[in-house]
């Protein structure tokens, strides 16, 4: 059964803008329909019974039509026009306990409205969502360096941003498995869920992948033009997570068919570290020319040669000491990420980009 999402607003431009955003951005898809007259919805009785309705407050001014809508549809998000609240408000003046009715502000981003729709869907067991399956397999691009003075997270995130900028920007996802993330901008805030929560949902929803796709879409955040899974605030949240859990998370992300590329900032403390390396489409290793760095890299490469099932052709090395040291640190990292992307594109050859 396909889920229906109805948008109703007498402002046709607003209706079209919200419709376009949800159609393009929500990979946990609905059959979306827009209406500028609430009575048109009442003519679609069977579809409306299972629909989620997003309706502007002004469309409920006709008490008779509003009463019929609340009797027919049980999942309703009302876009309030007389407040500036940006958060979801419980306590609707309409409906009964059997109704799932929420109030949010109409005057906020389409992204925030989409989040409210996802919240409603996740709390409702009758709404399962639908996956946009992809025939293409997920490109897993893992980053690692045994040289601890190299800013691995920063460079791998910049690489993900460059891949996003030169491809379909919604098709690249970034995550870090490090318990202690060095890049504060992707660490979850107090009110945000993290990669640890997503691992938990992946384990709980093994038989219900569509729900996992909703959790993934709800938890992911955006920095620049790149989606990422927020890193844990406290290292203990990832310590003790087993190999099967990481493998299950990556497998579920692939099965969802939402992304083409998964860039992983990989920590050697991750249980199943070598399993992720083995299953990567490409494994990118950062190095420098210091004596310690050379010894560490050589030892790591010997380990990769002995790793069952790992193809050394998947290995892309990048020596960061070739960068002009007079450049500011951020420019160094951007330059490094651009060089890695160039090598990656040569290796993949058929990669589609938006370059003209």
Short mmCIF file of C-alpha atoms in Angstrom, two decimals:
data_model
loop_
_atom_site.label_atom_id
_atom_site.label_comp_id
_atom_site.label_asym_id
_atom_site.label_seq_id
_atom_site.Cartn_x
_atom_site.Cartn_y
_atom_site.Cartn_z
CA UNK A 1 0.00 0.00 0.00
CA UNK A 2 1.35 3.40 -0.95
CA UNK A 3 1.11 6.26 1.52
CA UNK A 4 -0.56 9.48 0.49
CA UNK A 5 0.54 12.98 1.48
CA UNK A 6 -1.89 15.83 0.85
CA UNK A 7 -0.84 19.49 0.91
CA UNK A 8 -3.60 22.07 1.13
CA UNK A 9 -3.16 25.84 0.94
CA UNK A 10 -5.08 28.50 -0.97
CA UNK A 11 -1.78 30.14 -1.94
CA UNK A 12 -0.91 28.17 -5.07
CA UNK A 13 2.74 29.34 -5.09
CA UNK A 14 3.27 28.22 -1.51
CA UNK A 15 1.59 24.91 -2.22
CA UNK A 16 3.78 24.32 -5.28
CA UNK A 17 6.97 25.28 -3.43
CA UNK A 18 6.28 22.86 -0.57
CA UNK A 19 5.15 20.16 -2.99
CA UNK A 20 8.34 20.55 -5.05
CA UNK A 21 10.60 20.37 -1.99
CA UNK A 22 8.94 17.27 -0.55
CA UNK A 23 8.81 15.54 -3.92
CA UNK A 24 12.51 16.15 -4.56
CA UNK A 25 14.02 15.88 -1.08
CA UNK A 26 12.04 13.22 0.75
CA UNK A 27 13.46 9.89 -0.31
CA UNK A 28 11.04 8.10 2.02
CA UNK A 29 8.44 8.84 -0.61
CA UNK A 30 4.71 9.39 -0.63
CA UNK A 31 2.22 9.91 -3.40
CA UNK A 32 2.05 13.69 -2.95
CA UNK A 33 -0.90 15.76 -4.10
CA UNK A 34 -1.53 19.49 -3.73
CA UNK A 35 -4.88 21.21 -3.27
CA UNK A 36 -6.02 24.82 -3.09
CA UNK A 37 -9.57 23.88 -2.07
CA UNK A 38 -10.19 21.68 0.96
CA UNK A 39 -13.44 20.38 -0.50
CA UNK A 40 -11.43 18.67 -3.26
CA UNK A 41 -9.88 16.43 -0.60
CA UNK A 42 -13.33 15.37 0.58
CA UNK A 43 -13.95 13.95 -2.89
CA UNK A 44 -11.02 11.52 -2.47
CA UNK A 45 -12.50 9.58 0.44
CA UNK A 46 -10.61 6.29 0.13
CA UNK A 47 -7.19 7.89 -0.44
CA UNK A 48 -7.78 10.44 2.32
CA UNK A 49 -8.46 7.78 4.97
CA UNK A 50 -4.80 6.69 4.88
CA UNK A 51 -3.28 10.09 4.08
CA UNK A 52 -1.14 12.51 6.01
CA UNK A 53 -2.59 15.99 5.53
CA UNK A 54 -0.48 19.16 5.75
CA UNK A 55 -3.00 22.00 5.78
CA UNK A 56 -2.79 25.74 6.35
CA UNK A 57 -4.80 27.10 9.25
CA UNK A 58 -6.86 29.38 7.01
CA UNK A 59 -8.18 26.40 5.04
CA UNK A 60 -10.05 25.25 8.17
CA UNK A 61 -12.12 28.41 8.52
CA UNK A 62 -15.15 26.62 7.03
CA UNK A 63 -16.34 24.77 10.13
CA UNK A 64 -18.46 22.29 8.18
CA UNK A 65 -15.61 21.26 5.83
CA UNK A 66 -13.11 21.22 8.71
CA UNK A 67 -15.34 18.90 10.73
CA UNK A 68 -15.55 16.48 7.79
CA UNK A 69 -11.78 16.60 7.29
CA UNK A 70 -11.10 15.78 10.96
CA UNK A 71 -13.61 12.96 10.77
CA UNK A 72 -12.06 11.53 7.59
CA UNK A 73 -8.27 11.99 8.14
CA UNK A 74 -6.54 11.05 11.38
CA UNK A 75 -2.96 12.26 10.62
CA UNK A 76 -2.97 16.04 10.23
CA UNK A 77 -0.29 18.72 10.48
CA UNK A 78 -1.78 22.20 10.75
CA UNK A 79 0.36 25.09 9.52
CA UNK A 80 -0.44 27.88 11.97
CA UNK A 81 -0.35 31.37 10.51
CA UNK A 82 -0.86 33.45 13.63
CA UNK A 83 2.32 32.53 15.46
CA UNK A 84 6.06 32.54 14.89
CA UNK A 85 6.82 29.29 16.71
CA UNK A 86 9.38 27.12 14.93
CA UNK A 87 8.75 24.05 17.04
CA UNK A 88 5.98 21.51 16.92
CA UNK A 89 3.17 22.26 19.37
CA UNK A 90 1.05 19.49 20.88
CA UNK A 91 -2.54 19.96 21.95
CA UNK A 92 -4.87 20.47 19.02
CA UNK A 93 -8.26 22.14 19.52
CA UNK A 94 -9.77 19.63 17.09
CA UNK A 95 -10.21 15.89 16.97
CA UNK A 96 -10.24 13.08 19.51
CA UNK A 97 -7.68 10.79 21.05
CA UNK A 98 -7.82 8.62 17.93
CA UNK A 99 -6.58 11.56 15.87
CA UNK A 100 -2.91 12.43 15.40
CA UNK A 101 -2.95 16.22 15.03
CA UNK A 102 0.05 18.54 15.36
CA UNK A 103 0.53 22.28 15.02
CA UNK A 104 3.65 23.90 13.56
CA UNK A 105 4.37 27.34 12.16
CA UNK A 106 3.69 27.85 8.48
CA UNK A 107 6.48 30.43 8.33
CA UNK A 108 9.54 28.22 8.54
CA UNK A 109 11.72 26.32 6.12
CA UNK A 110 10.40 23.47 4.00
CA UNK A 111 13.10 21.34 5.64
CA UNK A 112 11.60 21.92 9.10
CA UNK A 113 8.14 21.05 7.80
CA UNK A 114 9.53 17.86 6.26
CA UNK A 115 11.06 16.97 9.65
CA UNK A 116 7.64 17.34 11.28
CA UNK A 117 6.13 15.02 8.67
CA UNK A 118 8.83 12.44 9.38
CA UNK A 119 8.25 12.75 13.13
CA UNK A 120 4.55 12.05 12.64
CA UNK A 121 5.26 9.07 10.38
CA UNK A 122 7.75 7.54 12.81
CA UNK A 123 5.26 7.74 15.67
CA UNK A 124 2.50 6.16 13.61
CA UNK A 125 2.77 2.37 13.11
CA UNK A 126 0.27 2.53 10.22
CA UNK A 127 2.67 4.57 8.08
CA UNK A 128 5.55 2.52 6.76
CA UNK A 129 7.01 4.72 4.07
CA UNK A 130 8.31 3.50 0.73
CA UNK A 131 11.90 3.08 -0.39
CA UNK A 132 13.29 4.58 -3.56
CA UNK A 133 15.42 1.54 -4.42
CA UNK A 134 18.46 2.14 -6.58
CA UNK A 135 19.95 -0.36 -8.99
CA UNK A 136 23.38 1.15 -8.32
CA UNK A 137 25.41 -0.21 -5.43
CA UNK A 138 26.72 2.10 -2.75
CA UNK A 139 30.27 3.45 -3.27
CA UNK A 140 31.93 3.13 0.13
CA UNK A 141 34.95 5.42 0.37
CA UNK A 142 36.85 4.94 3.62
CA UNK A 143 39.56 7.27 4.94
CA UNK A 144 42.29 6.27 7.38
CA UNK A 145 45.78 7.24 8.47
CA UNK A 146 47.99 5.74 11.19
CA UNK A 147 49.75 9.15 11.38
CA UNK A 148 47.93 10.90 14.22
CA UNK A 149 49.12 14.42 13.36
CA UNK A 150 47.08 14.41 10.13
CA UNK A 151 43.61 15.98 10.22
CA UNK A 152 41.85 12.93 8.83
CA UNK A 153 38.26 13.97 9.68
CA UNK A 154 38.64 17.45 8.21
CA UNK A 155 40.12 16.15 4.95
CA UNK A 156 37.60 13.32 4.52
CA UNK A 157 34.68 15.69 5.14
CA UNK A 158 36.09 18.17 2.61
CA UNK A 159 36.40 15.30 0.14
CA UNK A 160 32.73 14.42 0.71
CA UNK A 161 31.79 18.06 0.07
CA UNK A 162 33.74 18.07 -3.20
CA UNK A 163 32.11 14.82 -4.33
CA UNK A 164 28.72 16.33 -3.46
CA UNK A 165 29.49 19.50 -5.39
CA UNK A 166 30.51 17.65 -8.55
CA UNK A 167 27.75 15.06 -8.46
CA UNK A 168 24.12 15.03 -7.36
CA UNK A 169 24.53 16.76 -4.01
CA UNK A 170 21.82 14.72 -2.28
CA UNK A 171 23.52 11.42 -3.08
CA UNK A 172 26.58 11.61 -0.79
CA UNK A 173 26.52 10.81 2.94
CA UNK A 174 29.37 11.30 5.42
CA UNK A 175 29.90 9.63 8.77
CA UNK A 176 32.69 9.12 11.29
CA UNK A 177 33.19 6.00 13.40
CA UNK A 178 35.61 7.77 15.73
CA UNK A 179 34.53 7.86 19.38
CA UNK A 180 36.26 11.23 19.77
CA UNK A 181 35.41 13.43 16.80
CA UNK A 182 37.93 16.21 16.11
CA UNK A 183 35.57 18.28 13.94
CA UNK A 184 33.15 20.05 16.28
CA UNK A 185 30.70 21.18 13.57
CA UNK A 186 29.44 17.62 13.01
CA UNK A 187 29.15 16.66 16.69
CA UNK A 188 25.51 16.31 17.66
CA UNK A 189 23.90 19.03 19.72
CA UNK A 190 22.03 18.12 22.89
CA UNK A 191 18.71 17.77 21.05
CA UNK A 192 20.09 15.71 18.13
CA UNK A 193 20.34 11.98 17.62
CA UNK A 194 23.67 10.49 16.55
CA UNK A 195 25.25 7.61 14.66
CA UNK A 196 24.80 5.54 17.85
CA UNK A 197 21.02 6.05 17.64
CA UNK A 198 21.02 5.14 13.96
CA UNK A 199 22.92 1.92 14.72
CA UNK A 200 20.25 1.10 17.30
CA UNK A 201 17.45 1.74 14.79
CA UNK A 202 19.23 -0.40 12.19
CA UNK A 203 19.24 -3.29 14.65
CA UNK A 204 15.61 -2.77 15.67
CA UNK A 205 14.27 -2.41 12.13
CA UNK A 206 15.90 -5.42 10.49
CA UNK A 207 12.50 -6.61 9.27
CA UNK A 208 11.17 -3.13 8.56
CA UNK A 209 13.63 -1.32 6.33
CA UNK A 210 11.19 1.42 5.36
CA UNK A 211 11.10 2.64 8.95
CA UNK A 212 14.91 2.73 9.00
CA UNK A 213 14.89 4.96 5.90
CA UNK A 214 12.71 7.41 7.83
CA UNK A 215 15.06 7.37 10.81
CA UNK A 216 18.02 7.96 8.50
CA UNK A 217 16.29 10.87 6.83
CA UNK A 218 15.27 12.36 10.17
CA UNK A 219 18.70 12.04 11.83
CA UNK A 220 20.91 13.20 8.94
CA UNK A 221 22.03 16.84 8.91
CA UNK A 222 23.62 19.05 6.29
CA UNK A 223 26.86 20.99 6.28
CA UNK A 224 27.53 22.94 3.10
CA UNK A 225 26.13 20.70 0.37
CA UNK A 226 26.88 17.44 2.20
CA UNK A 227 24.62 15.27 4.33
CA UNK A 228 26.23 13.74 7.40
CA UNK A 229 25.26 11.58 10.36
CA UNK A 230 25.96 13.55 13.57
CA UNK A 231 28.93 12.27 15.56
CA UNK A 232 28.55 11.19 19.16
CA UNK A 233 28.98 13.78 21.90
CA UNK A 234 30.37 11.24 24.33
CA UNK A 235 32.89 8.59 23.30
CA UNK A 236 31.26 5.91 25.47
CA UNK A 237 28.25 5.92 23.12
CA UNK A 238 30.29 4.16 20.41
CA UNK A 239 32.72 2.15 22.52
CA UNK A 240 31.60 -1.44 22.59
CA UNK A 241 29.61 -1.25 19.34
CA UNK A 242 30.33 -4.55 17.62
CA UNK A 243 31.36 -5.33 14.05
CA UNK A 244 27.95 -6.75 13.16
CA UNK A 245 26.31 -3.48 14.21
CA UNK A 246 28.54 -1.34 11.98
CA UNK A 247 28.11 -3.81 9.13
CA UNK A 248 24.33 -3.77 9.61
CA UNK A 249 24.24 0.03 9.57
CA UNK A 250 26.19 0.26 6.30
CA UNK A 251 24.10 -2.51 4.76
CA UNK A 252 20.85 -0.76 5.66
CA UNK A 253 22.10 2.56 4.25
CA UNK A 254 22.85 0.77 0.98
CA UNK A 255 19.51 -1.05 0.88
CA UNK A 256 17.63 2.20 1.32
CA UNK A 257 18.83 3.27 -2.13
CA UNK A 258 18.99 6.93 -1.06
CA UNK A 259 22.73 7.50 -1.57
CA UNK A 260 25.32 6.73 -4.22
CA UNK A 261 28.33 7.49 -2.01
CA UNK A 262 29.12 6.85 1.64
CA UNK A 263 32.31 8.54 2.86
CA UNK A 264 33.54 7.02 6.13
CA UNK A 265 36.07 8.71 8.41
CA UNK A 266 37.36 5.45 9.86
CA UNK A 267 38.88 5.01 13.31
CA UNK A 268 41.19 2.07 14.01
CA UNK A 269 39.32 1.62 17.29
CA UNK A 270 36.21 0.64 15.36
CA UNK A 271 35.25 -3.00 15.88
CA UNK A 272 35.28 -4.49 12.39
CA UNK A 273 37.76 -1.88 11.14
CA UNK A 274 39.35 -4.30 8.64
CA UNK A 275 35.94 -5.57 7.54
CA UNK A 276 34.94 -2.03 6.54
CA UNK A 277 38.29 -1.55 4.77
CA UNK A 278 37.85 -4.84 2.89
CA UNK A 279 34.34 -3.93 1.73
CA UNK A 280 35.22 -0.37 0.70
CA UNK A 281 34.97 0.53 -2.96
CA UNK A 282 38.09 2.64 -2.37
CA UNK A 283 40.30 3.02 0.68
CA UNK A 284 42.10 6.35 0.96
CA UNK A 285 45.21 6.50 3.15
CA UNK A 286 46.77 9.83 4.17
CA UNK A 287 50.52 9.95 4.86
CA UNK A 288 53.43 12.31 5.35
CA UNK A 289 57.19 12.08 4.76
CA UNK A 290 58.28 11.97 8.41
CA UNK A 291 60.31 8.97 9.52
CA UNK A 292 57.59 7.84 11.91
CA UNK A 293 54.92 8.42 9.24
CA UNK A 294 56.77 6.33 6.69
CA UNK A 295 57.22 3.44 9.13
CA UNK A 296 53.58 3.52 10.17
CA UNK A 297 52.32 3.64 6.57
CA UNK A 298 54.60 0.81 5.42
CA UNK A 299 53.47 -1.37 8.32
CA UNK A 300 49.83 -0.63 7.53
CA UNK A 301 50.29 -1.43 3.83
CA UNK A 302 51.85 -4.78 4.75
CA UNK A 303 48.76 -5.48 6.83
CA UNK A 304 46.51 -4.64 3.86
CA UNK A 305 48.47 -7.01 1.61
CA UNK A 306 47.73 -9.82 4.04
CA UNK A 307 44.05 -8.85 4.39
CA UNK A 308 41.90 -11.55 2.85
CA UNK A 309 39.74 -10.22 0.03
CA UNK A 310 41.32 -6.76 -0.14
CA UNK A 311 42.33 -5.57 -3.59
CA UNK A 312 45.37 -3.26 -3.42
CA UNK A 313 44.02 -1.56 -6.54
CA UNK A 314 41.40 -0.04 -4.23
CA UNK A 315 44.10 1.78 -2.29
CA UNK A 316 44.59 5.51 -2.96
CA UNK A 317 47.51 7.13 -1.14
CA UNK A 318 47.95 10.85 -0.63
CA UNK A 319 51.12 12.42 0.76
CA UNK A 320 50.12 15.67 2.45
CA UNK A 321 53.73 16.91 2.79
CA UNK A 322 53.73 17.93 -0.88
CA UNK A 323 51.40 20.79 -0.02
CA UNK A 324 52.78 24.31 0.06
CA UNK A 325 53.34 24.83 3.78
CA UNK A 326 52.83 28.57 3.42
CA UNK A 327 49.14 28.02 2.75
CA UNK A 328 46.79 28.36 5.75
CA UNK A 329 45.74 25.05 7.31
CA UNK A 330 42.23 25.16 5.80
CA UNK A 331 43.64 25.78 2.32
CA UNK A 332 46.05 22.87 2.80
CA UNK A 333 43.15 20.55 3.59
CA UNK A 334 41.06 21.83 0.66
CA UNK A 335 43.99 21.33 -1.69
CA UNK A 336 44.56 17.81 -0.35
CA UNK A 337 40.87 16.91 -0.75
CA UNK A 338 40.90 18.21 -4.33
CA UNK A 339 43.96 16.11 -5.19
CA UNK A 340 42.35 13.01 -3.70
CA UNK A 341 39.15 13.65 -5.65
CA UNK A 342 41.18 13.91 -8.87
CA UNK A 343 42.79 10.52 -8.18
CA UNK A 344 39.43 9.04 -7.20
CA UNK A 345 37.79 10.21 -10.42
CA UNK A 346 40.59 8.67 -12.47
CA UNK A 347 40.10 5.37 -10.65
CA UNK A 348 36.34 5.36 -11.13
CA UNK A 349 36.50 6.67 -14.72
CA UNK A 350 32.79 6.41 -15.36
CA UNK A 351 31.88 8.71 -12.47
CA UNK A 352 29.21 11.16 -13.51
CA UNK A 353 29.85 14.74 -12.56
CA UNK A 354 28.21 18.10 -13.09
CA UNK A 355 31.34 19.54 -14.63
CA UNK A 356 30.83 21.43 -17.88
#
